[in-house]
Short mmCIF file of C-alpha atoms and ligand atoms in Angstrom, two decimals:
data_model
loop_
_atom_site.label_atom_id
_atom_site.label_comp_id
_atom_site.label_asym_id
_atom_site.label_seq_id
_atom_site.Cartn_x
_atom_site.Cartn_y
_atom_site.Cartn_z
CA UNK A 1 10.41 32.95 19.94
CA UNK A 2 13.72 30.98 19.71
CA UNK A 3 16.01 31.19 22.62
CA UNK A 4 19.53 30.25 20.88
CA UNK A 5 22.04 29.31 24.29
CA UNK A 6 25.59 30.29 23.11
CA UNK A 7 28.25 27.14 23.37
CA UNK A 8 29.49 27.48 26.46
CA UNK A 9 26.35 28.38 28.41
CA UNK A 10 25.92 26.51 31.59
CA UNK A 11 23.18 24.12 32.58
CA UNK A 12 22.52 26.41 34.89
CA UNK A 13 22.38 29.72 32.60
CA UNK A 14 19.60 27.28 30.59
CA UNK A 15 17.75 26.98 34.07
CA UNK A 16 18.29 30.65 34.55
CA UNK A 17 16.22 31.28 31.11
CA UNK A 18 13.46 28.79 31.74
CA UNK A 19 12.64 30.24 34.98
CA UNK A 20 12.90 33.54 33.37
CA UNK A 21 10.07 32.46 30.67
CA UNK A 22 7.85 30.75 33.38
CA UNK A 23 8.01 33.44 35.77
CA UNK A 24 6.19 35.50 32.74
CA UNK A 25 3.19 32.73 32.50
CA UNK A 26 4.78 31.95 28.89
CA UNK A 27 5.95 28.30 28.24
CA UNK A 28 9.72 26.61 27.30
CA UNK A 29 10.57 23.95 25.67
CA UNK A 30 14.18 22.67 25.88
CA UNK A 31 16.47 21.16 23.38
CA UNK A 32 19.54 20.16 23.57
CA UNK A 33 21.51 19.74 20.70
CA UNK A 34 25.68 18.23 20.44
CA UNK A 35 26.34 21.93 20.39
CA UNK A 36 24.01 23.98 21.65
CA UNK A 37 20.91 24.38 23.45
CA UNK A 38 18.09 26.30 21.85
CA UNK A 39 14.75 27.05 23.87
CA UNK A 40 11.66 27.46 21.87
CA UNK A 41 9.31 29.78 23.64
CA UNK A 42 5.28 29.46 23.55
CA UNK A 43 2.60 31.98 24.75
CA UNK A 44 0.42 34.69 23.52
CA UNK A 45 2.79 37.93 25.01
CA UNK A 46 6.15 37.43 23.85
CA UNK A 47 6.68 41.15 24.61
CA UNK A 48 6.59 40.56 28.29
CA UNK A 49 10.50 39.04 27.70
CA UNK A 50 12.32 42.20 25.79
CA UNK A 51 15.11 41.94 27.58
CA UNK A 52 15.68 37.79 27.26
CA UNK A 53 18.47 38.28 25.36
CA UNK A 54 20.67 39.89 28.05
CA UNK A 55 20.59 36.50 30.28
CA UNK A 56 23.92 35.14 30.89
CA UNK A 57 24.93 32.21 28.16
CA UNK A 58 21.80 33.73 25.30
CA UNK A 59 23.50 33.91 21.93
CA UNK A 60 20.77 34.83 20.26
CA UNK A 61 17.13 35.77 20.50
CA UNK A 62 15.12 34.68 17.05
CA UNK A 63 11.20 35.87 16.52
CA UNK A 64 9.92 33.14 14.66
CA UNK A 65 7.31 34.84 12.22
CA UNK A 66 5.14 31.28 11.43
CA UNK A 67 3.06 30.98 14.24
CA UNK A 68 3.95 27.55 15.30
CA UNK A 69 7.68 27.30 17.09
CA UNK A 70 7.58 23.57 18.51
CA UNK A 71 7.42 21.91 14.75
CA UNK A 72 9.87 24.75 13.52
CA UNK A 73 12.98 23.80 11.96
CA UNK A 74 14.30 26.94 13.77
CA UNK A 75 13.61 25.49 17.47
CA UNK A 76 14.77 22.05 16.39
CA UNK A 77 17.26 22.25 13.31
CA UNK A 78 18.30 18.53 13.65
CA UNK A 79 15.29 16.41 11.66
CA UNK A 80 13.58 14.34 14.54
CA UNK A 81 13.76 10.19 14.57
CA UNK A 82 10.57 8.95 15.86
CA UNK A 83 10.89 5.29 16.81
CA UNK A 84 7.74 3.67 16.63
CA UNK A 85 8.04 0.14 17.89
CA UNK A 86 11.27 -0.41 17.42
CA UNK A 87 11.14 0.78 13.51
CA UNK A 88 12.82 4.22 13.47
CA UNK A 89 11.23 6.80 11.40
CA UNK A 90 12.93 10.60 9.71
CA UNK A 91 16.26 11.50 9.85
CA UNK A 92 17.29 9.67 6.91
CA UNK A 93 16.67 6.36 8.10
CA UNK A 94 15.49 3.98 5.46
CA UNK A 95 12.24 4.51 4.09
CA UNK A 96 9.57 2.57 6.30
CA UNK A 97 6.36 1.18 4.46
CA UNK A 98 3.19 0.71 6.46
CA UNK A 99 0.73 -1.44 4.86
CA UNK A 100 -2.71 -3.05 5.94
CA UNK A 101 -5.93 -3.03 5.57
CA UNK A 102 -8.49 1.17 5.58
CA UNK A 103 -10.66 -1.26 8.14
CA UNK A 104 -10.25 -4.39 10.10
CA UNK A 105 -13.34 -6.11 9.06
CA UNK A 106 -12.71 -9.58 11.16
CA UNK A 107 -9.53 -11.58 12.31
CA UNK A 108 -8.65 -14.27 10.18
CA UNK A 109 -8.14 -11.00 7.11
CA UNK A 110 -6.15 -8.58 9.27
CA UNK A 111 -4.07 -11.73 10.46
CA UNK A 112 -3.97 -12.61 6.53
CA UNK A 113 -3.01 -9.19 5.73
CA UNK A 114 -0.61 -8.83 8.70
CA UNK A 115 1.52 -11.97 7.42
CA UNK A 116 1.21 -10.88 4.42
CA UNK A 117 2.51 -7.36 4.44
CA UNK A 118 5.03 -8.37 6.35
CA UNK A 119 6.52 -10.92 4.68
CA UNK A 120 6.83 -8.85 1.44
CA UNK A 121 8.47 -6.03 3.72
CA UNK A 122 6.73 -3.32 5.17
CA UNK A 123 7.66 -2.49 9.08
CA UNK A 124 4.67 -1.45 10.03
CA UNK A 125 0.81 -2.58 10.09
CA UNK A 126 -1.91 -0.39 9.76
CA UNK A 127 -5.98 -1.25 10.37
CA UNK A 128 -8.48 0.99 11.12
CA UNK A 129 -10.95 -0.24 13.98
CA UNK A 130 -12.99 3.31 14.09
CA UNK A 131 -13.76 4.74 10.93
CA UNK A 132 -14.89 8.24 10.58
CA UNK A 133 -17.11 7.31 7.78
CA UNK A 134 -18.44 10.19 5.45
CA UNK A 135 -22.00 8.38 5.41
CA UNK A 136 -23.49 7.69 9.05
CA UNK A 137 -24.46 4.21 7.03
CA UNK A 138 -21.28 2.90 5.83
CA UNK A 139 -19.52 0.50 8.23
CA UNK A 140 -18.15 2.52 11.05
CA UNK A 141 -15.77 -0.09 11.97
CA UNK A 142 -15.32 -2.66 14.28
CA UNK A 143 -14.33 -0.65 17.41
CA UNK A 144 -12.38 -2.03 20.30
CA UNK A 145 -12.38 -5.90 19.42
CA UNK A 146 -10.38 -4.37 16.69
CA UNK A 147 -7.83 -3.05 18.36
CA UNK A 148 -7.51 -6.34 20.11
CA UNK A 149 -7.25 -8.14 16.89
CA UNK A 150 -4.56 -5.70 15.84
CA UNK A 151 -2.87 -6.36 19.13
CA UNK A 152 -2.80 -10.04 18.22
CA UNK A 153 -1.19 -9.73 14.99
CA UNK A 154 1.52 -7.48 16.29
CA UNK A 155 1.95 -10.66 18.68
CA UNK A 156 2.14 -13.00 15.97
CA UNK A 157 4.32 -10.77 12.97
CA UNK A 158 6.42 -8.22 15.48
CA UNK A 159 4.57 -5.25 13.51
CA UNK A 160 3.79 -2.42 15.39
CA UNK A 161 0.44 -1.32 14.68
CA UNK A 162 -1.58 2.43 13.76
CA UNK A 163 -4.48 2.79 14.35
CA UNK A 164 -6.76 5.97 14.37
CA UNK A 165 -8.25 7.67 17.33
CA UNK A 166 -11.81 9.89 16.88
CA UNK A 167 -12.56 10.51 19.89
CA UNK A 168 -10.30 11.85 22.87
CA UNK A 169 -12.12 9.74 25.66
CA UNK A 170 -10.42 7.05 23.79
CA UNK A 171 -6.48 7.83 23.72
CA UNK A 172 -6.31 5.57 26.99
CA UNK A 173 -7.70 2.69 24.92
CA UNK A 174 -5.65 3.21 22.28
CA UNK A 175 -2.63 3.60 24.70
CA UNK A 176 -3.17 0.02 25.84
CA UNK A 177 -3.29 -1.25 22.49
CA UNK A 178 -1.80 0.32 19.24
CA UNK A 179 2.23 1.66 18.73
CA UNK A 180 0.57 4.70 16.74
CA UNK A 181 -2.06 6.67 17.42
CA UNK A 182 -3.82 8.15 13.53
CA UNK A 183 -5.54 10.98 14.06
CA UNK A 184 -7.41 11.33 10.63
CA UNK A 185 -7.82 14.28 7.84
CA UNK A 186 -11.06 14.74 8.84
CA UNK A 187 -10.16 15.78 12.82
CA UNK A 188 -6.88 17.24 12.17
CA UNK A 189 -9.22 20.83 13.14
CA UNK A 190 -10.35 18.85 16.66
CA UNK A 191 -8.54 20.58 19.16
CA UNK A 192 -9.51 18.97 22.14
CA UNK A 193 -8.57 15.39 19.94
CA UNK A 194 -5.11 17.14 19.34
CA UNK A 195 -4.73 17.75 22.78
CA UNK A 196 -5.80 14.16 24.00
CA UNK A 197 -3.33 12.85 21.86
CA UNK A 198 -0.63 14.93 23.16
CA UNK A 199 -1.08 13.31 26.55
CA UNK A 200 -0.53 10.35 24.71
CA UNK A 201 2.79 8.16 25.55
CA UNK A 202 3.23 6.72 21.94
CA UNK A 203 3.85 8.76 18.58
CA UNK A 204 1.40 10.63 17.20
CA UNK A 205 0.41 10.39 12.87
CA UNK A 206 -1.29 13.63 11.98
CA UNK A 207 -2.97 13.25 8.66
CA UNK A 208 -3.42 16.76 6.88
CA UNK A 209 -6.87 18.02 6.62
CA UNK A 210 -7.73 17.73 3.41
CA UNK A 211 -8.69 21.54 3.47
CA UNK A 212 -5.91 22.38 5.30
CA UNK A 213 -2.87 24.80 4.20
CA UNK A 214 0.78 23.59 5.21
CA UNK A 215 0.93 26.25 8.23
CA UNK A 216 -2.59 25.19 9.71
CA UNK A 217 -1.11 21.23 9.45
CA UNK A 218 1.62 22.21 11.72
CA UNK A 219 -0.27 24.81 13.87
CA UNK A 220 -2.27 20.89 14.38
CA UNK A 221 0.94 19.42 15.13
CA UNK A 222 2.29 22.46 17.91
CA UNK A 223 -0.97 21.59 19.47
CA UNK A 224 0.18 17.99 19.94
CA UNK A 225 3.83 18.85 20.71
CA UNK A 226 2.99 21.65 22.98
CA UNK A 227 0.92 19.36 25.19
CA UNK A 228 3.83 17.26 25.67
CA UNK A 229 3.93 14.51 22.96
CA UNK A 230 7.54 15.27 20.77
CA UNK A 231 6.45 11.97 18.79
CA UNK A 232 4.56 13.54 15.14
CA UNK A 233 4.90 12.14 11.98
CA UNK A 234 3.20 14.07 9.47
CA UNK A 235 1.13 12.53 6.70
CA UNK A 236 -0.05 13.95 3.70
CA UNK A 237 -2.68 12.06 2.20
CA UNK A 238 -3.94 14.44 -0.44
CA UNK A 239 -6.19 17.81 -0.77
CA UNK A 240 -9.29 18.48 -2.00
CA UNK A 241 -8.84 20.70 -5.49
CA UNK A 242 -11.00 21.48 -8.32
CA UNK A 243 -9.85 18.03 -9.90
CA UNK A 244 -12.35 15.10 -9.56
CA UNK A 245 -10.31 12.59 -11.62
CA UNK A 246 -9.18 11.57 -8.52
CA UNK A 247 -10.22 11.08 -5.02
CA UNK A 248 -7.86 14.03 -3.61
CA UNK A 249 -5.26 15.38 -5.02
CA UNK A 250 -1.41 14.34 -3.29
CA UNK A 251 0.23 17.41 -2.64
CA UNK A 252 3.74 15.92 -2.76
CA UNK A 253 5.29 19.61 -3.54
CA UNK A 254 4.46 19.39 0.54
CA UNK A 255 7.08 17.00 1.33
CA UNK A 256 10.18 19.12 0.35
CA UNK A 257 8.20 22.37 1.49
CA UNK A 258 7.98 20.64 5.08
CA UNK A 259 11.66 19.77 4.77
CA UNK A 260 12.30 23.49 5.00
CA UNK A 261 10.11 24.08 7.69
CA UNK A 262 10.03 21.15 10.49
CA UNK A 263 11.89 18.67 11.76
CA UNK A 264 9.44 16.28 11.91
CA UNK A 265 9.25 13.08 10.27
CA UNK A 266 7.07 13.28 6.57
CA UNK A 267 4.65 10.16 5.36
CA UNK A 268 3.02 10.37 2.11
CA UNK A 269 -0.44 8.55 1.39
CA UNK A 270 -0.84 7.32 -1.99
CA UNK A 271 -3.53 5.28 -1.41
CA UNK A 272 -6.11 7.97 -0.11
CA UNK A 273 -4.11 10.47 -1.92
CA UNK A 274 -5.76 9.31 -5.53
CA UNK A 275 -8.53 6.87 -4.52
CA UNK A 276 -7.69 4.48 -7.06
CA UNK A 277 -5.76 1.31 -7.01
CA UNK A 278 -3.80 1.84 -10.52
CA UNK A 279 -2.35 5.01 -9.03
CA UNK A 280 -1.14 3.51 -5.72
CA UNK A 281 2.10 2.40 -7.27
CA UNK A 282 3.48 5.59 -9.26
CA UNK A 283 2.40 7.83 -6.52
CA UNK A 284 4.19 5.73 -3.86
CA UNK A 285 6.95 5.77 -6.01
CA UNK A 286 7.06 9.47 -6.51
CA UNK A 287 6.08 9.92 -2.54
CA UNK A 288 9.67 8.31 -2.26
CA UNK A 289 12.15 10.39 -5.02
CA UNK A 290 10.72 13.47 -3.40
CA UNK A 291 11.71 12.28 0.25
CA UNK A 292 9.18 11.03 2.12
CA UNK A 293 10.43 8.98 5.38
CA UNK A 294 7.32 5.92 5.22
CA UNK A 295 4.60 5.48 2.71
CA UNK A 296 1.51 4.58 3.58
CA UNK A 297 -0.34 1.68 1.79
CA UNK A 298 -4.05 0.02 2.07
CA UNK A 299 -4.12 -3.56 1.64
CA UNK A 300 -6.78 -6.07 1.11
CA UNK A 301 -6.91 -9.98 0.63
CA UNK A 302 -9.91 -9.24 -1.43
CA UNK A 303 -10.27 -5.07 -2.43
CA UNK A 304 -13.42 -5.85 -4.23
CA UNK A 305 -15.57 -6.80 -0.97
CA UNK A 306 -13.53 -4.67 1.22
CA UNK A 307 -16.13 -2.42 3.59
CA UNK A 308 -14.16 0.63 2.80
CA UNK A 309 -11.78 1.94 0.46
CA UNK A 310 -11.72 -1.35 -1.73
CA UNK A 311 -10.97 0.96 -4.98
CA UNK A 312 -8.24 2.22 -3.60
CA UNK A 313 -6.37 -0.71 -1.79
CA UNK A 314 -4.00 -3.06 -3.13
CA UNK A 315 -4.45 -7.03 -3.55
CA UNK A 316 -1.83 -8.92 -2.13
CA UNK A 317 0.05 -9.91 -5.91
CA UNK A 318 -0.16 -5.94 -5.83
CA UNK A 319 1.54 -5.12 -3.41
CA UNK A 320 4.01 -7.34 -3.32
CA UNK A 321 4.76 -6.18 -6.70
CA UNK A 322 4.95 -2.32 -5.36
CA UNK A 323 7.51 -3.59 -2.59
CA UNK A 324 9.90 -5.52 -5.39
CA UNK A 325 10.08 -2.27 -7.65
CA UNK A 326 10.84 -0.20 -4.97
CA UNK A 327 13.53 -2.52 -4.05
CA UNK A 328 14.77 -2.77 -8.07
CA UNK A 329 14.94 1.36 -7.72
CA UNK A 330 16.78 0.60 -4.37
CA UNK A 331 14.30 2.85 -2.79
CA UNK A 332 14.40 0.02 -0.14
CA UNK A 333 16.77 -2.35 1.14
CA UNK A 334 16.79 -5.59 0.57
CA UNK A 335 14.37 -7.80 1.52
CA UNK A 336 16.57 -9.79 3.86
CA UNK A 337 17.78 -6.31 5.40
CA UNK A 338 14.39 -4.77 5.77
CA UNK A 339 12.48 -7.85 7.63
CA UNK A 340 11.92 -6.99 10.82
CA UNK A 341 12.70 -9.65 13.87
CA UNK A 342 9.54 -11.79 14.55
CA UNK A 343 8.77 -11.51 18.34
CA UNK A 344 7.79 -15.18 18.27
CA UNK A 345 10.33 -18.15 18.11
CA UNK A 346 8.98 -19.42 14.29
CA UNK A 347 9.17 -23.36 14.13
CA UNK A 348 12.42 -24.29 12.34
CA UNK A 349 11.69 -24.55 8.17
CA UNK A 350 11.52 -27.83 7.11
CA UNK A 351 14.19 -28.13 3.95
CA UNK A 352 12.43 -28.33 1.02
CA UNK A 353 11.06 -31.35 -0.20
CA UNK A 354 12.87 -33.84 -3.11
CA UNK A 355 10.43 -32.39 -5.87
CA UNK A 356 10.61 -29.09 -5.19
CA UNK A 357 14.64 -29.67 -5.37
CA UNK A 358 14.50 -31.14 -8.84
CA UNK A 359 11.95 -28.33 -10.44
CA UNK A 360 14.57 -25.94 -9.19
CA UNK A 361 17.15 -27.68 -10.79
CA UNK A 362 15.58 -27.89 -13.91
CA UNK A 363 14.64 -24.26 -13.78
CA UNK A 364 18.58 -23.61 -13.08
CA UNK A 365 19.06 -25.29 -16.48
CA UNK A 366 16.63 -23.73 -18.49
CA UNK A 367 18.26 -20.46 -17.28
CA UNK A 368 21.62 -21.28 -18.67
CA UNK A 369 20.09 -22.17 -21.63
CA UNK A 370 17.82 -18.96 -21.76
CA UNK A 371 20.91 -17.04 -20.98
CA UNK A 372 22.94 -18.27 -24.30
CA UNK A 373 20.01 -18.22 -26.29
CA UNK A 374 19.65 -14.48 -25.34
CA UNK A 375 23.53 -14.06 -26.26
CA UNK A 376 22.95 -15.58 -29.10
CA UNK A 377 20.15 -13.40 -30.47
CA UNK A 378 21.87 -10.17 -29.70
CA UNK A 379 24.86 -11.64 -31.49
CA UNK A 380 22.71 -12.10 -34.77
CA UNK A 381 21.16 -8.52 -34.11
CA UNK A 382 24.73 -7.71 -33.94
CA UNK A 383 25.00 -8.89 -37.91
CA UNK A 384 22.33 -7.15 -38.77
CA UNK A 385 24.19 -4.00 -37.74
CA UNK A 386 27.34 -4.32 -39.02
CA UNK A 387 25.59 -5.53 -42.36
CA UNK A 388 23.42 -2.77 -43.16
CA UNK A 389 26.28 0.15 -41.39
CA UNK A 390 26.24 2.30 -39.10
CA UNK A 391 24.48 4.96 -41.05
CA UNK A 392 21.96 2.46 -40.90
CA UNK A 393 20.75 2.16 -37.81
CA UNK A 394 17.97 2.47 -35.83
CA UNK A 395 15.20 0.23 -35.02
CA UNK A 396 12.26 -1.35 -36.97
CA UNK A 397 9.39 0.06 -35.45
CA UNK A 398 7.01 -1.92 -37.22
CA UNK A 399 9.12 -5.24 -36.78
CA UNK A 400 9.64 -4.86 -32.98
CA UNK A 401 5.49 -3.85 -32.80
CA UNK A 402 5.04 -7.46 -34.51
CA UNK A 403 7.12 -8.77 -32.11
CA UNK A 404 5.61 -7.87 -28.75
CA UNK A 405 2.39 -8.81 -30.12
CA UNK A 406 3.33 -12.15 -30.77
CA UNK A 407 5.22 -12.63 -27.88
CA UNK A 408 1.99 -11.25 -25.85
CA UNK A 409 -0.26 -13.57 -27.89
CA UNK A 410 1.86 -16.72 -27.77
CA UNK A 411 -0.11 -18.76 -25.05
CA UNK A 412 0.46 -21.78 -23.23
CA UNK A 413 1.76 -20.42 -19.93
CA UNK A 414 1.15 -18.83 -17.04
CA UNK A 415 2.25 -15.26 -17.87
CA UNK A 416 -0.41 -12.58 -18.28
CA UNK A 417 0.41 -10.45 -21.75
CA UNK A 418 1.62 -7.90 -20.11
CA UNK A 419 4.46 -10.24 -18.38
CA UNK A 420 5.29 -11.23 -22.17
CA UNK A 421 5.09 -7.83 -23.21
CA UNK A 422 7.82 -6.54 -20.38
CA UNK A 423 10.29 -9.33 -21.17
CA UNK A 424 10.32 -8.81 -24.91
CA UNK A 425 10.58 -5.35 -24.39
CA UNK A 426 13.65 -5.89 -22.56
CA UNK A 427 14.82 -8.04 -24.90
CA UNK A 428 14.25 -5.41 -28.03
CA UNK A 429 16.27 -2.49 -25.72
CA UNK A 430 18.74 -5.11 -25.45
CA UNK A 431 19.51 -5.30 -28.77
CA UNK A 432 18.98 -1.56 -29.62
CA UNK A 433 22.11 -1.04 -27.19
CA UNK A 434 24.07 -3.52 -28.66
CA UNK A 435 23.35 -2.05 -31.85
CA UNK A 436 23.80 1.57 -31.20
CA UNK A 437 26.92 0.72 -29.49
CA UNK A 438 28.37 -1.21 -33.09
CA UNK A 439 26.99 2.26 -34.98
CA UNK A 440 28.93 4.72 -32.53
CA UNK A 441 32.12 2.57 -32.70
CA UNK A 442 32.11 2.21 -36.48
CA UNK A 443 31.55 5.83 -36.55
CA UNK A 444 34.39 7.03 -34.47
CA UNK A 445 37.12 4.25 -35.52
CA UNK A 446 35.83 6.24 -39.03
CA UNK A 447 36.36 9.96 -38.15
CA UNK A 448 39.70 8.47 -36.59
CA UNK A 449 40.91 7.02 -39.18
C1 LIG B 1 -7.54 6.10 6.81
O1 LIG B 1 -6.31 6.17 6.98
O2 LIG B 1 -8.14 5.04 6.64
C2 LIG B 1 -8.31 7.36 6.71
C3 LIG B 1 -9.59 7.41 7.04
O3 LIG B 1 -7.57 8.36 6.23
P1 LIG B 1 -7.90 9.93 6.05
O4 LIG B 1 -8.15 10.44 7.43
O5 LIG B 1 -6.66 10.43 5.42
O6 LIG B 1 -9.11 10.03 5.16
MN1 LIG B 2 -9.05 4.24 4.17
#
């Protein structure tokens, strides 16, 4: 039930209600909005409080019909901002990418990885030092020294760090050590784990079971609020269908069906969400356009030996490449913009050295000259246009094919065919705009004339 104060109600007329609730064994939870105050009401006999809605100062008196009122946009209608660190999280702050290793396996890679993530932007560092491992003989992780190591590289890169809990004789651990406590797909049914963690003092990431519907997620999530922790990000990190071409199947239809029915802050999972490393990037991509607040990303100096989830994590190259198209789609800020503060006082950069000076230079050159040589092509393309009309126009498939495979055979450098491929193919749309642009012109300065 959803206590709505009117406007002018009185601190005292909201005291007046809570007492009211209490004094009937039921539970309320206060919220005060610019506005108004709204009172979301817990417990199993709501009937015991017919007549709430004749208190002084009660606007209205709303019987919530899901089962969970806490995570309800109903008792909170503002979306929630959960700072973790000091990296805020929902309420249309900028989208926050936490990246790190599924397990910290020792601490020279999580330091690696730390650095590494957090140079090419992410704002938060993730590492799991208990694994709830499907197999009692995979590696279980590394336990507590872990979380130390974690610990450390928050130290060293000013990343606050997620780790997840299994067991609830733990949270106190974790407490001392981690920003976030994970609590994993797998125990997202452990109530007494839900319960621990909402005795917890730092934010709370509930993954979604991954044979859980929406409404038992957050009926996990009012267990965690409704023991006193406000701080829940949800994450969904895929469901178990009838599909086996991937690892789970990313229910991203759930981020905009949360959006109408909690306040709390969404994450979306791409890595465990498909299981494979090739699907990371479109899938973080999409988790984004459909309005996720963070993504969450595995990374690995070295995803073939990783002890767990090496198919699905990201290389470094990889990810770094993930972060710079979601900056080209402005799905985050720029780099400058999105690097968080390191805690420690860096040594000053030394300026770069004579050489390095003069290769620059050179490359500056061989830009300009790139740059009129481009001009220059799309000029002749131009020709081509006007000489065969606009009638004419349209692209030669089987020329442009030719093309791109040269371009990806011609060797010699460091670029991978694909690289070749992607800058030709720029080059060829290029030139089709140019063209299409002559054709449309010609055309209309026709029908004008
Ligand atoms: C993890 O984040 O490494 C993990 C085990 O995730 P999930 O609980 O979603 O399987
Ligand atoms: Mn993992």
């Amino acid at each position: 039930m959803i206590v709505v104060m009117s406007p002018m109600a009185t601190r005292e007329d909201v005291t007046a209600v809570r007492r009211h609730v209490e004094e009937h064994g039921l539970q309320a939870f206060v919220s005060s909005g610019q506005e108004r105050t709204v009172i979301g009401v817990v417990g199993l006999d709501l009937e015991r409080l017919a007549n709430i809605g004749s208190l002084e100062g009660v606007d209205q008196v709303i019987r919530v019909t899901n089962p969970y009122k806490l995570a309800s946009v109903e008792h909170h209608p503002e979306r929630t901002r959960v700072i973790v660190g000091e990296v805020p999280i929902g309420l249309g702050d900028d989208l926050v990418v936490v990246g790190g290793p599924c397990s910290v396996e020792s601490r020279e890679m999580l330091l690696d990885t730390a650095r590494w993530v957090s140079h090419e932007g992410a704002r938060i560092l993730r590492g799991g030092a208990y694994k709830p491992r499907t197999s009692p003989y995979s590696f279980q992780g590394l336990g507590e020294p872990a979380l130390h190591m974690l610990a450390e590289a928050r130290e060293e890169t000013g990343l606050p760090v997620i780790s997840e809990v299994t067991d609830a004789a733990d949270v106190e651990l974790f407490d001392r050590y981690v920003d976030v406590l994970q609590v994993g797909s797998r125990n997202m049914h452990n109530f007494v784990l839900l319960r621990a963690v909402g005795q917890s003092r730092h934010p709370v990431l509930l993954k979604r079971g991954f044979g859980a519907t929406i409404e038992e997620w957050l009926m996990a999530a009012e267990y965690i609020l409704s023991s006193g922790n406000s701080s829940v990000i949800l994450c969904e990190r895929g469901i178990r269908t009838f599909e086996t071409a991937t690892r789970n199947t990313l229910d991203l239809s759930a981020v905009p069906v949360l959006r109408g029915k909690t306040h709390l802050p969404i994450v979306v999972d791409p890595s465990h969400g498909t299981g494979q490393r090739d699907l990371v990037g479109p899938m973080a991509l999409a988790g984004a356009a459909v309005g996720a607040d963070a993504l969450l990303i595995e990374v690995h100096p070295d995803p073939p030996k990783a002890l767990s989830d090496g198919e699905q994590s990201l290389s470094f190259p990889e990810f770094g490449a993930l972060m710079d198209e979601m900056r080209r789609m402005q799905l985050l800020r720029d780099r400058d913009a999105a690097r968080p503060a390191p805690h420690v006082v860096e040594p000053p950069v030394e300026p770069p050295a004579a050489p390095i000076a003069e290769l620059r230079n050179r490359i500056d050159e061989m830009d300009d000259q790139l740059a009129s040589l481009i001009q220059e092509r799309a000029a002749l393309s131009l020709e081509v246009q006007r000489a065969r009309g606009p009638e004419g126009h349209g692209h030669d498939v089987r020329r442009e094919r030719e093309l791109l495979e040269r371009a990806a055979a011609s060797g010699g450098g460091p670029l991978t065919p694909e690289e070749m491929t992607v800058i030709f193919g720029s080059l060829l749309r290029a030139s089709r705009s140019v063209q299409r642009r002559e054709a449309a012109s010609t055309l209309l300065g026709r029908r004008g004339a």
